[in-house]
mmCIF file of C-alpha atoms in Angstrom:
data_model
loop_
_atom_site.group_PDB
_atom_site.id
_atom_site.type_symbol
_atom_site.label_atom_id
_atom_site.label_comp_id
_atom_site.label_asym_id
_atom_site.label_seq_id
_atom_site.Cartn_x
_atom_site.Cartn_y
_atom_site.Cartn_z
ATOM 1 C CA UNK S 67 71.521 34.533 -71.118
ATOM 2 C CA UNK S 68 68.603 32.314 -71.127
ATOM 3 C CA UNK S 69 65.524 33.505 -69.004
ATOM 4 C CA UNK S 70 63.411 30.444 -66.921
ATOM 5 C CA UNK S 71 59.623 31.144 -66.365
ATOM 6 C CA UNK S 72 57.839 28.562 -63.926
ATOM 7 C CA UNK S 73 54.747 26.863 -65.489
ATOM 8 C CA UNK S 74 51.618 28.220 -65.635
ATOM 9 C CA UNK S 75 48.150 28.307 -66.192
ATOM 10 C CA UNK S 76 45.665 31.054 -66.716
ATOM 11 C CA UNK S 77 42.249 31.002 -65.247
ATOM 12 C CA UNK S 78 39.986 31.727 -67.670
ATOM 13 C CA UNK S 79 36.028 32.205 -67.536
ATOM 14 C CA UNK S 80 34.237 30.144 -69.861
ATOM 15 C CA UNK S 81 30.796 31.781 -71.168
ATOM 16 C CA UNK S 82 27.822 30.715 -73.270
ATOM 17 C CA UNK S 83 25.174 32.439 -74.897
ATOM 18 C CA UNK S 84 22.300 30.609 -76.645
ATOM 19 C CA UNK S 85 19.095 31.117 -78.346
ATOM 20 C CA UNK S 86 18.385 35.167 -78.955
ATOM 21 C CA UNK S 87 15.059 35.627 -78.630
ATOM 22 C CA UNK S 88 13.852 39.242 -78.260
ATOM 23 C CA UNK S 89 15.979 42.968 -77.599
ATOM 24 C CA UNK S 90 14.106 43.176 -74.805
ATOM 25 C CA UNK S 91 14.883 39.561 -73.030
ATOM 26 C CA UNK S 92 18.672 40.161 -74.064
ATOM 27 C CA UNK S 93 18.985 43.223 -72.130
ATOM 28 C CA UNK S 94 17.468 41.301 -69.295
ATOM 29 C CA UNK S 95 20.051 38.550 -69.271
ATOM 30 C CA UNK S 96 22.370 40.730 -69.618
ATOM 31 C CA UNK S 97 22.134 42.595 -66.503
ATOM 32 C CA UNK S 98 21.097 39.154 -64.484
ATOM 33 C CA UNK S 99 24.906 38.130 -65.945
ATOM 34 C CA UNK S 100 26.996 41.145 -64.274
ATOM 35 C CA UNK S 101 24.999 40.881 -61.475
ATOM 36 C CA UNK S 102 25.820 37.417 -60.736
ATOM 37 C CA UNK S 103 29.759 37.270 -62.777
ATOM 38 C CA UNK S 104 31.368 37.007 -59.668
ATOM 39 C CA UNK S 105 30.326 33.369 -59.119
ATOM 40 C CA UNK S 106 31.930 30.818 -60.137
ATOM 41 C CA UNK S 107 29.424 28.663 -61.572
ATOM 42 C CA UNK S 108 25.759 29.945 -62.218
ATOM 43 C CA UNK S 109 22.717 29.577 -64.575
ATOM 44 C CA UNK S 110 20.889 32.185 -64.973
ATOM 45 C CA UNK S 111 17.178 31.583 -66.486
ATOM 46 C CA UNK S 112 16.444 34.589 -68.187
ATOM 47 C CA UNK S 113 13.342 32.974 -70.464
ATOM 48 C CA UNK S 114 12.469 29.195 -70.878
ATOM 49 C CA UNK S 115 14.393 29.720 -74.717
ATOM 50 C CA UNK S 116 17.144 31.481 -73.700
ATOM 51 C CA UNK S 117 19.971 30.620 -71.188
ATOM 52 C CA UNK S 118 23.169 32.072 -69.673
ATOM 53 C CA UNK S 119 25.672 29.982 -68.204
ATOM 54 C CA UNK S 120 29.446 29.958 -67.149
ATOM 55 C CA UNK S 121 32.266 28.127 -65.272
ATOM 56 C CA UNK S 122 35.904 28.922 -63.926
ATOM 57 C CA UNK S 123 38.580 26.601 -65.615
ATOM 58 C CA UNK S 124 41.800 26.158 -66.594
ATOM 59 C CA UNK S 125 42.809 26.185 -70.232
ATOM 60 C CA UNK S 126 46.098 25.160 -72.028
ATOM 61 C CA UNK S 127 46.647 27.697 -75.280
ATOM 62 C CA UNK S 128 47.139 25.914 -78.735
ATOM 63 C CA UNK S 129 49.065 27.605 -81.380
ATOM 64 C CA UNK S 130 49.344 26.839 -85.005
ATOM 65 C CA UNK S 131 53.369 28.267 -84.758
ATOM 66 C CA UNK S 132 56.581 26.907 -86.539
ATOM 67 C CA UNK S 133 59.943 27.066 -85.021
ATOM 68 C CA UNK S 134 63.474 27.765 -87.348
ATOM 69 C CA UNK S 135 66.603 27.070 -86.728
ATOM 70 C CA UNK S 136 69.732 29.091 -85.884
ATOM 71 C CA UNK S 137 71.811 28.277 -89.774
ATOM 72 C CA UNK S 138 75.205 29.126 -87.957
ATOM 73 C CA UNK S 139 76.492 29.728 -84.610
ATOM 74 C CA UNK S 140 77.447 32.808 -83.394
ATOM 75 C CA UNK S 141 76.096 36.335 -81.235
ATOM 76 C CA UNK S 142 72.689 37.155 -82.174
ATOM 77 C CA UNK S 143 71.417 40.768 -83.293
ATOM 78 C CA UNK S 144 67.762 40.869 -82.676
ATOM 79 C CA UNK S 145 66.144 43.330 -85.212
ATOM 80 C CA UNK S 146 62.709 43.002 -84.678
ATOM 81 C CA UNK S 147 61.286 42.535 -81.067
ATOM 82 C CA UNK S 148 59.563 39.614 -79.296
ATOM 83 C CA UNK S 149 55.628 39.717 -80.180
ATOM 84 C CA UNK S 150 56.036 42.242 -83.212
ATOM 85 C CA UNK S 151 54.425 40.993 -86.999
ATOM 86 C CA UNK S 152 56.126 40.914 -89.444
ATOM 87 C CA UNK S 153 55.636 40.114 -93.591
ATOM 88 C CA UNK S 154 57.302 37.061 -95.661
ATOM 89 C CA UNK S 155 60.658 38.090 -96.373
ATOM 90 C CA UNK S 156 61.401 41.227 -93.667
ATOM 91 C CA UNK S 157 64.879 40.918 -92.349
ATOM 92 C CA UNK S 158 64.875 40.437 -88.673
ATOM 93 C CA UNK S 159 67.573 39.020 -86.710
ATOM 94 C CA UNK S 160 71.473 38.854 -87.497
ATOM 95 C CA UNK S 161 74.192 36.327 -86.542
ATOM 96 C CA UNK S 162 77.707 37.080 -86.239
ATOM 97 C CA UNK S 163 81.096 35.552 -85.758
ATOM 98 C CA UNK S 164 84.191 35.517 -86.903
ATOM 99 C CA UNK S 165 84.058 34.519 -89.784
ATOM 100 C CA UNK S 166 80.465 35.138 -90.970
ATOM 101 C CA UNK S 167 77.461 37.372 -90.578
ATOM 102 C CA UNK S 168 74.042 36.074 -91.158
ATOM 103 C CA UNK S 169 70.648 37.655 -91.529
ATOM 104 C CA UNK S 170 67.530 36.108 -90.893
ATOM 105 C CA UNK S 171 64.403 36.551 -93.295
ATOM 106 C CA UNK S 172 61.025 35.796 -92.282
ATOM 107 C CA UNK S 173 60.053 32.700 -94.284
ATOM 108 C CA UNK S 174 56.560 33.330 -94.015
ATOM 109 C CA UNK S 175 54.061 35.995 -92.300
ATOM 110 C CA UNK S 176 53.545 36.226 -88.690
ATOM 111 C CA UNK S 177 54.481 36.893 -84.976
ATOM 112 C CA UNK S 178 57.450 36.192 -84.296
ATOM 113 C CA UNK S 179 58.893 35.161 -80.618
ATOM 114 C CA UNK S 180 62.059 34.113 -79.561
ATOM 115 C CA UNK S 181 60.732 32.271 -76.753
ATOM 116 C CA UNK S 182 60.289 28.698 -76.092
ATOM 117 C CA UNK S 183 58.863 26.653 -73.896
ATOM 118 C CA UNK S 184 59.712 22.966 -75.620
ATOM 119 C CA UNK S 185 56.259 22.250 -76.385
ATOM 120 C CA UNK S 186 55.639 24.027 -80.035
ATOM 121 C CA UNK S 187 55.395 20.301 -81.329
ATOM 122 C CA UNK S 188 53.515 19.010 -78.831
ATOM 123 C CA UNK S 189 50.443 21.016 -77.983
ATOM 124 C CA UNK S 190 49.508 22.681 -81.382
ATOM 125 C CA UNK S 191 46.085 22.710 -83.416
ATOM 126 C CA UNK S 192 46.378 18.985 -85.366
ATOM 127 C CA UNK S 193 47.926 17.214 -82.930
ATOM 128 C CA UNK S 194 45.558 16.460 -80.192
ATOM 129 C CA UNK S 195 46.290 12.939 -79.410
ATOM 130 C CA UNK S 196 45.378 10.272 -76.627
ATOM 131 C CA UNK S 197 48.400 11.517 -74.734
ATOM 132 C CA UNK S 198 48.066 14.730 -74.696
ATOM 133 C CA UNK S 199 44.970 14.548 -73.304
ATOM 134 C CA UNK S 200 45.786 11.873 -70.680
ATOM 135 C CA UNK S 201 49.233 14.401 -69.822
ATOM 136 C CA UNK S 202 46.942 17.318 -70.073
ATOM 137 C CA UNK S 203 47.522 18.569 -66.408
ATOM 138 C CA UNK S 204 50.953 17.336 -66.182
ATOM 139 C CA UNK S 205 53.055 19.061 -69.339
ATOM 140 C CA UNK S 206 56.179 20.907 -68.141
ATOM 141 C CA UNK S 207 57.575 23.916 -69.666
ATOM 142 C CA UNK S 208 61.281 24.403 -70.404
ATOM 143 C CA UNK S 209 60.773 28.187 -70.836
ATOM 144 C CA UNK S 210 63.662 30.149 -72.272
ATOM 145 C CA UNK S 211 63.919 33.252 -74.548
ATOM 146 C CA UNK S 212 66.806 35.026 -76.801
ATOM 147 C CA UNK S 213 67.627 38.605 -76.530
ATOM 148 C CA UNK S 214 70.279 40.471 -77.958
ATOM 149 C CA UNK S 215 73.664 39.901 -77.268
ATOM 150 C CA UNK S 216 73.083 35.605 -76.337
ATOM 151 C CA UNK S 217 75.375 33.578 -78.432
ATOM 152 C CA UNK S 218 73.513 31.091 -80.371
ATOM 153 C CA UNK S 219 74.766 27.512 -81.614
ATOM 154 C CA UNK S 220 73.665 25.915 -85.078
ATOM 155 C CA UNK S 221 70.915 24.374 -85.058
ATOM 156 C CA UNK S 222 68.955 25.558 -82.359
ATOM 157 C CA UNK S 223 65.759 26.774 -82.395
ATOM 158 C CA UNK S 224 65.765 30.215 -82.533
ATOM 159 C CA UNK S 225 62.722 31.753 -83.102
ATOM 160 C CA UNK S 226 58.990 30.863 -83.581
ATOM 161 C CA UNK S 227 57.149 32.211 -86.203
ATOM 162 C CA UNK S 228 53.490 32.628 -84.912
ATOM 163 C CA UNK S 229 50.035 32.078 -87.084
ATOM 164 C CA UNK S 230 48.175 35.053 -85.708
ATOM 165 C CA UNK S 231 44.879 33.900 -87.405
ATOM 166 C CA UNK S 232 44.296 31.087 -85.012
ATOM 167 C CA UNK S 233 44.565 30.287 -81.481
ATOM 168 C CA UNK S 234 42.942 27.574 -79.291
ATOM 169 C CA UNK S 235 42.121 26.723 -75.858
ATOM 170 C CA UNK S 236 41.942 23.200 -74.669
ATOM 171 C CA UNK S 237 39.676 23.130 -71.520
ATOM 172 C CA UNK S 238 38.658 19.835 -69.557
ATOM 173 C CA UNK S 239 35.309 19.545 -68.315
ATOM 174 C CA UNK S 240 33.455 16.533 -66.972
ATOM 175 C CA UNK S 241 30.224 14.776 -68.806
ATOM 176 C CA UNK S 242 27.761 17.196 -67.193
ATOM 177 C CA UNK S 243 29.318 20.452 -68.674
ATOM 178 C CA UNK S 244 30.546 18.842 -71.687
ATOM 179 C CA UNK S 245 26.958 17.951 -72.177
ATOM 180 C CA UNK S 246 26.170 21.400 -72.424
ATOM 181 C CA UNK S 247 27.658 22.439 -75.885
ATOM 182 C CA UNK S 248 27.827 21.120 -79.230
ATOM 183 C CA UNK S 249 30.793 21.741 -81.749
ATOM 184 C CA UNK S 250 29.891 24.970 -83.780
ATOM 185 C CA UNK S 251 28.211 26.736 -80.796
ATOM 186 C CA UNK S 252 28.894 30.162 -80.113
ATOM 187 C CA UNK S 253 30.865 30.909 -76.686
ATOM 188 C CA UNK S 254 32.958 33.628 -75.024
ATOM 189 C CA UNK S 255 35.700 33.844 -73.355
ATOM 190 C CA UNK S 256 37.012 35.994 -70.305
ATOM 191 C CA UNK S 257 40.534 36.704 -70.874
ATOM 192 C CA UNK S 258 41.328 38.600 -67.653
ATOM 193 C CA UNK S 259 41.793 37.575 -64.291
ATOM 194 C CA UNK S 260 39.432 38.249 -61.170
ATOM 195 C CA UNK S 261 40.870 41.825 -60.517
ATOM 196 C CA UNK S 262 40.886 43.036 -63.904
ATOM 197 C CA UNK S 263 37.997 44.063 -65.827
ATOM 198 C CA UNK S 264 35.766 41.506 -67.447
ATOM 199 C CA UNK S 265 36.964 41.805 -71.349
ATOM 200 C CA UNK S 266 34.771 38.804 -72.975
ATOM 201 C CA UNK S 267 35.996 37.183 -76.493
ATOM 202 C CA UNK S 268 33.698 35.873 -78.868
ATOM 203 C CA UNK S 269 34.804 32.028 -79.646
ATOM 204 C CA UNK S 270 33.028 28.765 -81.132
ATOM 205 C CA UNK S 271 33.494 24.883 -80.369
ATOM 206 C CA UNK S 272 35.906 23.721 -82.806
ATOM 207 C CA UNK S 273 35.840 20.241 -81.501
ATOM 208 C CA UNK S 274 34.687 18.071 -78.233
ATOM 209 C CA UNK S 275 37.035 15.238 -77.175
ATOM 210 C CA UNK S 276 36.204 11.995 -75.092
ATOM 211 C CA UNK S 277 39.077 10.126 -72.923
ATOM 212 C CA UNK S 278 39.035 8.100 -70.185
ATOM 213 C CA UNK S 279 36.238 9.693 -67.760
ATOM 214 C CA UNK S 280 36.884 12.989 -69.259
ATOM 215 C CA UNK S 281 35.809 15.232 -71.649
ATOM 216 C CA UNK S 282 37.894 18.334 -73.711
ATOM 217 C CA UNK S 283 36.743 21.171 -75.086
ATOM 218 C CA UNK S 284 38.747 22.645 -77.969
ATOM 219 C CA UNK S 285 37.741 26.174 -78.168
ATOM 220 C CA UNK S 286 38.576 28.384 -81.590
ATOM 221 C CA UNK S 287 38.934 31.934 -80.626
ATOM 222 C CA UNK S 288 37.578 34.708 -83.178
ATOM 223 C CA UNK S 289 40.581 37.072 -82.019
ATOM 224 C CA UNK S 290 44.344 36.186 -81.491
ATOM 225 C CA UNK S 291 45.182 37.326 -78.058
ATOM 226 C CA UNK S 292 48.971 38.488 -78.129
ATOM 227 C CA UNK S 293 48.927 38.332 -73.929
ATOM 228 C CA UNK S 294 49.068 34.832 -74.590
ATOM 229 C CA UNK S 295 52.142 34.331 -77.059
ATOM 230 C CA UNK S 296 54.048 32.589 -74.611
ATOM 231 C CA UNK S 297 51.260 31.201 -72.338
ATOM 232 C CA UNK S 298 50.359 27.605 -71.582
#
């Protein structure tokens, strides 16, 4: 049985953090930050070098993931569960029918899912086109995921194979925030939502883009987030 997800997007809370001048002054913008997190846009001057500044947004996740094909039809035998890692070569799924059994190797390192959401060719690291951008808020998910037991057909796509060294977060901003940062600046990242605990993730600026009236942020995250395997 295939499972349906509705589309979503994560709010995420973009940070910066420029110019460390002195212990001191850092521990002073520090606490002027968690006094003020819960707004949701502030600048906080802690020193005329240094400044702290942050915005709500919504972010689409990029993955660098490939998808493989089911080589038979038949019931699947899931070996090794959604969101686990796994080495080139480890033996994780199996495909039976009547006449033939199947087992599926890894064919290179990685997470592996066997969820979908029809955009793995679309919205991954490389492909950042025009159209993308101009569809940015508009890209519908056809979620569905395997589990043990589904019968499979030949030449599906049956299970994504994850690149758990990079992950990306595509975030429009307008002119006057985009002016703000400069590709290779450091950044962080708040992960959880508003009633969770503020976890922040170190990041970088892998790349601004320009279209239309907008601007995009392409954001290179330091850590892979598994929370976010099958997150747009």
């Amino acid at each position: 049985m295939k499972n349906n997800k509705n589309t979503s997007k994560n709010r995420r809370k973009f940070l910066s953090w420029k110019y460390f001048v002195f212990i001191t002054i850092i521990i002073i913008g520090l606490v002027s930050f968690f006094i003020l997190k819960n707004d949701n846009l502030q600048t906080v001057k802690v020193d005329y070098r240094e400044i702290i500044s942050g915005f709500d947004s919504k972010a689409l996740v990029i993955r660098n993931e490939k998808t493989y094909e089911a080589p038979i039809s038949g019931e699947l035998k899931i070996l090794l569960n959604e969101g686990k890692r796994a080495p080139y070569g480890e033996k994780i799924a199996v495909i039976q029918n009547q006449e033939e059994e199947y087992n599926i190797y890894t064919k290179e390192p990685g997470i592996i899912s066997y969820a979908f959401d029809g955009l793995e060719e679309k919205l991954k690291y490389g492909n950042i086109t025009p159209q993308i951008l101009s569809n940015y808020e508009n890209h519908e998910r056809d979620y569905h995921q395997y589990i043990s037991g589904n019968q499979v057909q030949k030449g599906e796509k049956l299970y994504r194979n994850i690149n758990n060294y990079e992950q990306y977060l595509l975030i429009k901003v307008n002119k006057e925030k985009a002016e703000r940062f400069a590709v290779g600046e450091v950044v962080f990242i708040d992960k959880n939502t508003e009633q969770q605990e503020s976890k922040l993730t170190k990041a970088n600026i892998k790349k601004i883009y320009k279209h239309n009236d907008n601007n995009y942020l392409l954001i290179n995250l330091d850590n892979y987030i598994e929370m976010w395997n099958n997150t747009r």
